[in-house]
Coordinates of C-alpha atoms in Angstrom, one line a residue:
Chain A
X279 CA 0.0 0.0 0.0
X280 CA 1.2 3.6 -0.8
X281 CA 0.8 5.7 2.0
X282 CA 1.1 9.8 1.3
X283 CA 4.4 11.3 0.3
X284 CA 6.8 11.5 2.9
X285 CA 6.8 15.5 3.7
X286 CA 2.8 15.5 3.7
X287 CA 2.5 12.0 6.6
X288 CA 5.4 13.8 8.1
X289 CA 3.0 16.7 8.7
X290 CA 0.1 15.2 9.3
X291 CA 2.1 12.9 12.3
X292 CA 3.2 16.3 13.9
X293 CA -1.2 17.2 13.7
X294 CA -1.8 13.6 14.9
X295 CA 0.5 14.1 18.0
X296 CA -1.2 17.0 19.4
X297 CA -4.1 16.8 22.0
X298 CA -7.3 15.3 20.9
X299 CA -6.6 15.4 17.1
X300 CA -7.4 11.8 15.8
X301 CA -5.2 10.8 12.1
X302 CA -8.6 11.6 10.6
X303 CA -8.4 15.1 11.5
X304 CA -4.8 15.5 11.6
X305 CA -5.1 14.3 7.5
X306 CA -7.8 17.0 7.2
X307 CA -5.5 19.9 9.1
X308 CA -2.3 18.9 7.0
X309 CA -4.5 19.2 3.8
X310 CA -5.9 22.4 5.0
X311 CA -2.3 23.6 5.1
X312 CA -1.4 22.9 1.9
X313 CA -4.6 24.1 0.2
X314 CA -3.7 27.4 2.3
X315 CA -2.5 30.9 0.5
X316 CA 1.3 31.5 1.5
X317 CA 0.4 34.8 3.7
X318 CA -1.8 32.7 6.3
X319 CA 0.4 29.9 6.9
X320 CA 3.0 33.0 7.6
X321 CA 0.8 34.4 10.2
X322 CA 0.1 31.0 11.6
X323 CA 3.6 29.9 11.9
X324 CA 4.2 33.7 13.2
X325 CA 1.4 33.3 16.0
X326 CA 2.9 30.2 17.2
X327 CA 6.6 31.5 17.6
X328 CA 5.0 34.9 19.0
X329 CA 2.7 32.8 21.4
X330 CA 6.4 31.0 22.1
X331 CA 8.6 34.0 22.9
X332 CA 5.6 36.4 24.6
X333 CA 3.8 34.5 27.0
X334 CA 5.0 34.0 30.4
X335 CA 3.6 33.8 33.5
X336 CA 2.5 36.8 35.6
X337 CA 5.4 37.6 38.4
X338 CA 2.5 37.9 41.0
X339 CA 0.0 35.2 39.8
X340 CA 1.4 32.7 37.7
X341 CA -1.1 33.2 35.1
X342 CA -0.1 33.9 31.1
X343 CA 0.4 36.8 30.1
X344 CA 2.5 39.2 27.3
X345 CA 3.5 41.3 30.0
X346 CA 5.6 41.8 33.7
X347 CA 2.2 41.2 35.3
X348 CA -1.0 40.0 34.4
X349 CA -3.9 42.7 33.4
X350 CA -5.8 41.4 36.5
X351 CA -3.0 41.8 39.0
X352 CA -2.4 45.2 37.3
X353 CA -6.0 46.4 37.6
X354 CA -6.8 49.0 40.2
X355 CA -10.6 47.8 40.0
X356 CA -10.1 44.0 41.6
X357 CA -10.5 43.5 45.0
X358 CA -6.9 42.5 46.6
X359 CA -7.9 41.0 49.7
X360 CA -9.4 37.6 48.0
X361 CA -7.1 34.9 46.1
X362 CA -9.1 32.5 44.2
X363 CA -6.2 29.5 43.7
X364 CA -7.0 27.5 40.1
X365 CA -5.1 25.2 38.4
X366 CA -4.7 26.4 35.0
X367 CA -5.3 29.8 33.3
X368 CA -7.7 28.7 31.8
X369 CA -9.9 28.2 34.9
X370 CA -9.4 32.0 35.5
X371 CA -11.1 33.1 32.2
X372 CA -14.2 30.6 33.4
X373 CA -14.4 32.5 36.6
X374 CA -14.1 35.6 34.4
X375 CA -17.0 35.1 32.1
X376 CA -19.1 34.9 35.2
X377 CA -18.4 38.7 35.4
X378 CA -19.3 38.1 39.6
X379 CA -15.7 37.5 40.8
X380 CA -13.7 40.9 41.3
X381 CA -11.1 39.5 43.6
X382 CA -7.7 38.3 42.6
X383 CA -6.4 34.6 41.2
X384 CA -3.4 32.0 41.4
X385 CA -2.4 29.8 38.4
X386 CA -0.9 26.7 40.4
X387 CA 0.0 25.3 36.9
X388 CA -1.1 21.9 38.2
X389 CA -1.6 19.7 40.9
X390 CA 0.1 17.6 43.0
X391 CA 0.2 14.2 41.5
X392 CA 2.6 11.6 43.2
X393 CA 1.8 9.1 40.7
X394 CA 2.4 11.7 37.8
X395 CA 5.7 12.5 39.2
X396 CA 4.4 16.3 40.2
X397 CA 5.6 17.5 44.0
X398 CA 4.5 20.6 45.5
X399 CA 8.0 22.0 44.4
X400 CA 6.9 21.4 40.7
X401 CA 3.8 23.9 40.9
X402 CA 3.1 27.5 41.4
X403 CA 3.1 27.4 45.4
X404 CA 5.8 28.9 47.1
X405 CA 4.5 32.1 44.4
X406 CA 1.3 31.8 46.6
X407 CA 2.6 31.9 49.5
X408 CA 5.4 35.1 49.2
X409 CA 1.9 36.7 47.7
X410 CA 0.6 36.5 51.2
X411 CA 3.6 38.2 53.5
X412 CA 2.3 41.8 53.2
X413 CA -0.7 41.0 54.4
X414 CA -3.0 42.4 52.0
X415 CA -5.0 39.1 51.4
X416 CA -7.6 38.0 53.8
X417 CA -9.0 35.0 52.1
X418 CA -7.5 32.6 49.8
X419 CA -10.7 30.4 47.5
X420 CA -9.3 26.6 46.5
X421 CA -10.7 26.4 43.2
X422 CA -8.9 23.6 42.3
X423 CA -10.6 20.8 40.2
X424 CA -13.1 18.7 42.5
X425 CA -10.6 15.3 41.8
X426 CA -9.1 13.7 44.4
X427 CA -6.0 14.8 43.4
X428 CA -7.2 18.4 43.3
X429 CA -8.6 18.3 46.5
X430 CA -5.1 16.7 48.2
X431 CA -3.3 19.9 46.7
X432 CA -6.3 22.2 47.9
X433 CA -6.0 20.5 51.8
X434 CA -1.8 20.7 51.6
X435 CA -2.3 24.9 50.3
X436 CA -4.7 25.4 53.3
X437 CA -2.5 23.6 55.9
X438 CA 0.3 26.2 54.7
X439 CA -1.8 28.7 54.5
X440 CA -3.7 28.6 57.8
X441 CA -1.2 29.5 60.2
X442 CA -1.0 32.2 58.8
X443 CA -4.3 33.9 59.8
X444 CA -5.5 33.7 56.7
X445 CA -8.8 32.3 55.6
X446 CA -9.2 29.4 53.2
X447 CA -12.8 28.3 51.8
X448 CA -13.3 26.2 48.7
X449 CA -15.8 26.1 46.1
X450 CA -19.1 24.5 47.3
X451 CA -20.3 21.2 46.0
X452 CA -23.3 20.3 44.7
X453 CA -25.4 19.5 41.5
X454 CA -24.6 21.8 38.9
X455 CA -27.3 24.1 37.7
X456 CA -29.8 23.1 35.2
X457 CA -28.4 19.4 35.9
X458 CA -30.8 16.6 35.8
X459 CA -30.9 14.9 39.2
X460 CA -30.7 11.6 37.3
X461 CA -27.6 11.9 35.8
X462 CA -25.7 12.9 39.0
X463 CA -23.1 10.6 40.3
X464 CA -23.7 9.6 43.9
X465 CA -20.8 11.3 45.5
X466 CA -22.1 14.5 44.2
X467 CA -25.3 14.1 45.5
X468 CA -24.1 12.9 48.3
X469 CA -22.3 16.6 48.9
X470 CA -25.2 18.2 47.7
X471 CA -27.3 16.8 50.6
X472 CA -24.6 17.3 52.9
X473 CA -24.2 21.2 51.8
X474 CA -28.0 21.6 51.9
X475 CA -29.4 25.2 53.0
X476 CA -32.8 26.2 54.5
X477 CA -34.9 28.1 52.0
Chain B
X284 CA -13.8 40.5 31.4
X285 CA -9.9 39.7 30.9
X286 CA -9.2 37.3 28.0
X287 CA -6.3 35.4 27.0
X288 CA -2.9 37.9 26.9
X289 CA -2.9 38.9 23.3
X290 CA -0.5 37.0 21.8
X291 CA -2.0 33.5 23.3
X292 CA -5.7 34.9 21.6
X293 CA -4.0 35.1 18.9
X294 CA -3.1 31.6 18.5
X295 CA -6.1 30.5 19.8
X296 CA -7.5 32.1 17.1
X297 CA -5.2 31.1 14.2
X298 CA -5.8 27.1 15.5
X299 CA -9.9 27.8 15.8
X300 CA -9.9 28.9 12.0
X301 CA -8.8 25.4 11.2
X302 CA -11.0 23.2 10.1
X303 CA -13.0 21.4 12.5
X304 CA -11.0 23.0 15.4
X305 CA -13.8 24.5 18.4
X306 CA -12.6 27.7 20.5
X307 CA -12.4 25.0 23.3
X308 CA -10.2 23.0 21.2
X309 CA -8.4 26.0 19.6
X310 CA -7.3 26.6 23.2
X311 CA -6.1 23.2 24.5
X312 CA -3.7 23.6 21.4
X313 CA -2.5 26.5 21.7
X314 CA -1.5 25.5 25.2
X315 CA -0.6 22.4 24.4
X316 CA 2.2 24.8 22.4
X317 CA 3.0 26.5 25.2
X318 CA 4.2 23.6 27.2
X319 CA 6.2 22.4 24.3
X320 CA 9.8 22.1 24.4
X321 CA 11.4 24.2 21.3
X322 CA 12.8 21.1 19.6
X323 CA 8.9 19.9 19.5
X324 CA 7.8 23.3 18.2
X325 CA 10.6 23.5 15.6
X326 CA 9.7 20.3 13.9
X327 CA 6.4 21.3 13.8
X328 CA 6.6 24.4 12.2
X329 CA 9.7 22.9 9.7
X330 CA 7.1 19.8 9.0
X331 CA 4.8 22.2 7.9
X332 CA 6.9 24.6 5.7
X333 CA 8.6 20.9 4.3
X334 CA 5.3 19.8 2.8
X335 CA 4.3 23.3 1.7
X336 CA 7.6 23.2 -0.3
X337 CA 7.5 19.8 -1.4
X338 CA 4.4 18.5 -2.1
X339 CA 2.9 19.1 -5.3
X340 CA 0.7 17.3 -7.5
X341 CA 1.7 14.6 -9.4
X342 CA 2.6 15.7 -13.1
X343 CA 0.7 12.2 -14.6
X344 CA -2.1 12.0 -12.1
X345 CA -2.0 14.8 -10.2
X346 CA -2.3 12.9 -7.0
X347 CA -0.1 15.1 -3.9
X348 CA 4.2 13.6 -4.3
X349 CA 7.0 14.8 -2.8
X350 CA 8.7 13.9 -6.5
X351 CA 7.7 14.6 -10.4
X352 CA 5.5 11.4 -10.5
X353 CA 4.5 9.7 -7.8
X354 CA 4.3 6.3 -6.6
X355 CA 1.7 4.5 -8.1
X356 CA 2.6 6.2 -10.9
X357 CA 5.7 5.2 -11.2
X358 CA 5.1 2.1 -10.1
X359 CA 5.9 -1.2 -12.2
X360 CA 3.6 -3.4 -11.1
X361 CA 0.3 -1.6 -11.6
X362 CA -2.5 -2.0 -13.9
X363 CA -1.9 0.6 -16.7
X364 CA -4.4 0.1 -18.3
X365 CA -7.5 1.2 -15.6
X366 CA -7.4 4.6 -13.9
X367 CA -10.1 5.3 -11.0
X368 CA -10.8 9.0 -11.4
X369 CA -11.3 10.5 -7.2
X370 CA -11.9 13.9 -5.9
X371 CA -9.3 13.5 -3.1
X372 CA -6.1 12.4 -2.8
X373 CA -7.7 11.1 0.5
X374 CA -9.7 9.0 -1.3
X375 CA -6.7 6.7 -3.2
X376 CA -5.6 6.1 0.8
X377 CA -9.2 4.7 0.6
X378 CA -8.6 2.8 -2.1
X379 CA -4.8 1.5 -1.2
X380 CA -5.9 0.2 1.8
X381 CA -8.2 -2.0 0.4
X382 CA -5.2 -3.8 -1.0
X383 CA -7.4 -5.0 -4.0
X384 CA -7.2 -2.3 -6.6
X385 CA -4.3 -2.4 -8.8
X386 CA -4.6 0.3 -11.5
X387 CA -3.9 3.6 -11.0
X388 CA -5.9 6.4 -10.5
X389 CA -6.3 10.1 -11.3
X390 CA -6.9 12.9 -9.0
X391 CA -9.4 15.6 -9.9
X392 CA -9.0 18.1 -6.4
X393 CA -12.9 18.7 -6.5
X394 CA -15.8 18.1 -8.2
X395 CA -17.8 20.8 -10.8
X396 CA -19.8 22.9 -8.3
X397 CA -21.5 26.1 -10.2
X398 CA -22.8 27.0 -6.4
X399 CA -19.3 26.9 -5.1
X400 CA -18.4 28.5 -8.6
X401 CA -16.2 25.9 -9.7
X402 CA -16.0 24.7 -13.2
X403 CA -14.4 22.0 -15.0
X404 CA -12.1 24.1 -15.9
X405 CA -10.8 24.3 -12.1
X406 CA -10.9 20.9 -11.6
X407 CA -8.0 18.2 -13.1
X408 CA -10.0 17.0 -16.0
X409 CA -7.6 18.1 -18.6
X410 CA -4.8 16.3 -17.1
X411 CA -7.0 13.4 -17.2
X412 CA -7.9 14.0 -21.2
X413 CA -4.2 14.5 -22.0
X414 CA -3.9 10.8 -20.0
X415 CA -5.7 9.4 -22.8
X416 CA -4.4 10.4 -25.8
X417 CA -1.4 7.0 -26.4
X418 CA -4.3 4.8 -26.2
X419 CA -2.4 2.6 -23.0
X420 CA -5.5 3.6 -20.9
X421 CA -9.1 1.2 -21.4
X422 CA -10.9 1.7 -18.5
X423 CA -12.2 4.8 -17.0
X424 CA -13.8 3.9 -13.3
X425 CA -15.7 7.1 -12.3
X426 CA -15.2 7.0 -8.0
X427 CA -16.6 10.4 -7.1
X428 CA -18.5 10.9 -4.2
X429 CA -22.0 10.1 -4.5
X430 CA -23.0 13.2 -4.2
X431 CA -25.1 15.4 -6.7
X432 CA -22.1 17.2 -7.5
X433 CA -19.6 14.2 -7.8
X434 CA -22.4 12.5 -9.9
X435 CA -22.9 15.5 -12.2
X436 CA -19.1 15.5 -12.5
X437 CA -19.1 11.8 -13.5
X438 CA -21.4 12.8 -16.5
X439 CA -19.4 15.8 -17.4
X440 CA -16.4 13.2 -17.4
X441 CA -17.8 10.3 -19.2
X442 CA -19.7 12.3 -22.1
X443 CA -15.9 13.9 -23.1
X444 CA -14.3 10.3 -22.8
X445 CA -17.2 8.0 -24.2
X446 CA -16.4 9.7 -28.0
X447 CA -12.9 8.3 -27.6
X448 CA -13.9 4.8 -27.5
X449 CA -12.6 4.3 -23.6
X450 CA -15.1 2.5 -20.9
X451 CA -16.0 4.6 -18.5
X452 CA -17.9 2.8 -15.1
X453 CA -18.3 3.8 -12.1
X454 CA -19.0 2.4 -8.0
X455 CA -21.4 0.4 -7.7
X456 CA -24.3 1.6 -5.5
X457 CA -25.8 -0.5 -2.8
X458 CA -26.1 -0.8 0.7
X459 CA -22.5 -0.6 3.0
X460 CA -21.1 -4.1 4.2
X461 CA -22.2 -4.8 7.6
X462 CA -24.7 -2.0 7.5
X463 CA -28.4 -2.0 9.8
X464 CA -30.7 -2.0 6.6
X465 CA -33.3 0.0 9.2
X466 CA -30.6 3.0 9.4
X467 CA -30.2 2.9 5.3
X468 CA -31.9 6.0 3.6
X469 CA -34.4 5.5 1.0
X470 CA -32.5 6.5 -2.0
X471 CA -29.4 3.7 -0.8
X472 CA -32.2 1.0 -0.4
X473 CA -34.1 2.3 -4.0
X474 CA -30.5 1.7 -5.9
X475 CA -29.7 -1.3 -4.4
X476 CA -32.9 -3.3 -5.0
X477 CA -32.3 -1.3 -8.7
X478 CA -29.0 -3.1 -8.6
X479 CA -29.7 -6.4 -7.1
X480 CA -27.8 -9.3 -8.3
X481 CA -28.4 -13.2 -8.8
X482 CA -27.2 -15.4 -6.4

């Protein structure tokens, strides 16, 4: 069997090797580059190497940005007693959209995972904690993932963080809204009933 | 709301105007560049310049080669005497992997669309009348898709080769191997009763 030419399966193994891109689609990509005009495979080749050499993370929060420090730890408008801790930047722009959160963030860049290899030494931590010597920050929100591995790193931050004088909450659980009650695994509705309020 | 630091958006964006590539997608990409190591991101982006350099279509059957005539082609052990005429280059893989198909084929890059305002003219039809012209060739096997356009193409093709005394054929319609007959449309079922066979 003939397989492609060598310089177009070459591309399309480089596609196949990135996250969640099956060999279908990785065919489809590498064929979409080639069908493309020479000034937008430029610019995508350029946004890749600028992405590369621009983005690093914020001095104060760990989270990406083009800059010394992130537009949110810039901003005179946030609320600098309140940490919320994530995981990955990309949990920060969730809590954006909600447009409810005006308080600051942490990018931990991970969890700790003994089985993955990842220590506490290996994520955003010790940034956390020189954030809190001032004493500026009254509360620091865990919003790690609710996995049991994001909950091990939340309970380590807090035992830190605590004798300090500082107060750490995490995010509530519960059945998401708009959820049907059918679908919910047990151990969530098992929190939810534990977490339930008078109405 | 903060976004992404500008030059991460930016990728983001570049990856989500790839084909079948979400925003949610588009982002896990364009971090799963961030966290490559420059080696990774260098092969990448020379793996995609390669094959923009390189590949080019076939000069016989305009199938994508890194060389002046590709395999099949070039081959001496195919069938030169039978060419299956695709829209794709995707579609020979199709065909190579059935391992059953020994002639060689020609590559059109599209089918005749006056929607999509292509016409035959755009599409590699001459390349596959200049083919025909030292008589080698006998059979013509039509294997667009079958699709209004691809079948509208197949007529286009087969009223300019009839004339020179070539067969033209094309798939056979019928219901997919291993298929639920409940879950086969109308117009599958209607051509393969047309097409039914003694057994």
């Amino acid at each position: 069997m003939a397989g492609f030419t060598p310089s177009l399966e070459n591309l399309i193994d480089k596609f196949a090797a990135l996250p969640s891109i099956g060999r279908k689609s990785a065919q489809r990509l590498a064929f979409h580059i080639l069908g493309m005009d020479n000034d937008s495979v430029g610019a995508f080749i350029e946004a890749i190497n600028n992405a590369r050499s621009s983005v690093h993370r914020c001095k104060i929060c760990c989270n990406f940005t083009d800059n010394e420090i992130c537009d949110i730890c810039a901003s005179k408008e946030r609320d600098r007693t309140t940490v919320c801790v994530v995981e990955d930047p990309r949990d920060v722009m969730a809590f954006e959209k909600t447009h409810e959160y005006s308080g600051l963030y942490h990018v931990l860049h991970g969890v700790i995972s003994p089985m993955n290899d990842v220590s506490p030494e290996d994520i955003c931590i010790k940034e956390l904690i020189a954030r809190l010597s001032d004493g500026e920050i009254k509360e620091i929100i865990m919003a790690a993932n609710p996995t049991v591995e994001g909950e091990a790193t939340s309970m380590y931050i807090s035992k830190l963080i605590k004798p300090l004088g500082i107060k750490v909450t995490r995010l509530a659980y519960g059945i998401p809204v708009g959820a049907d009650l059918e679908y919910a695994d047990e151990f969530t509705l098992i929190r939810a009933m534990e977490g339930r309020k008078d109405i």
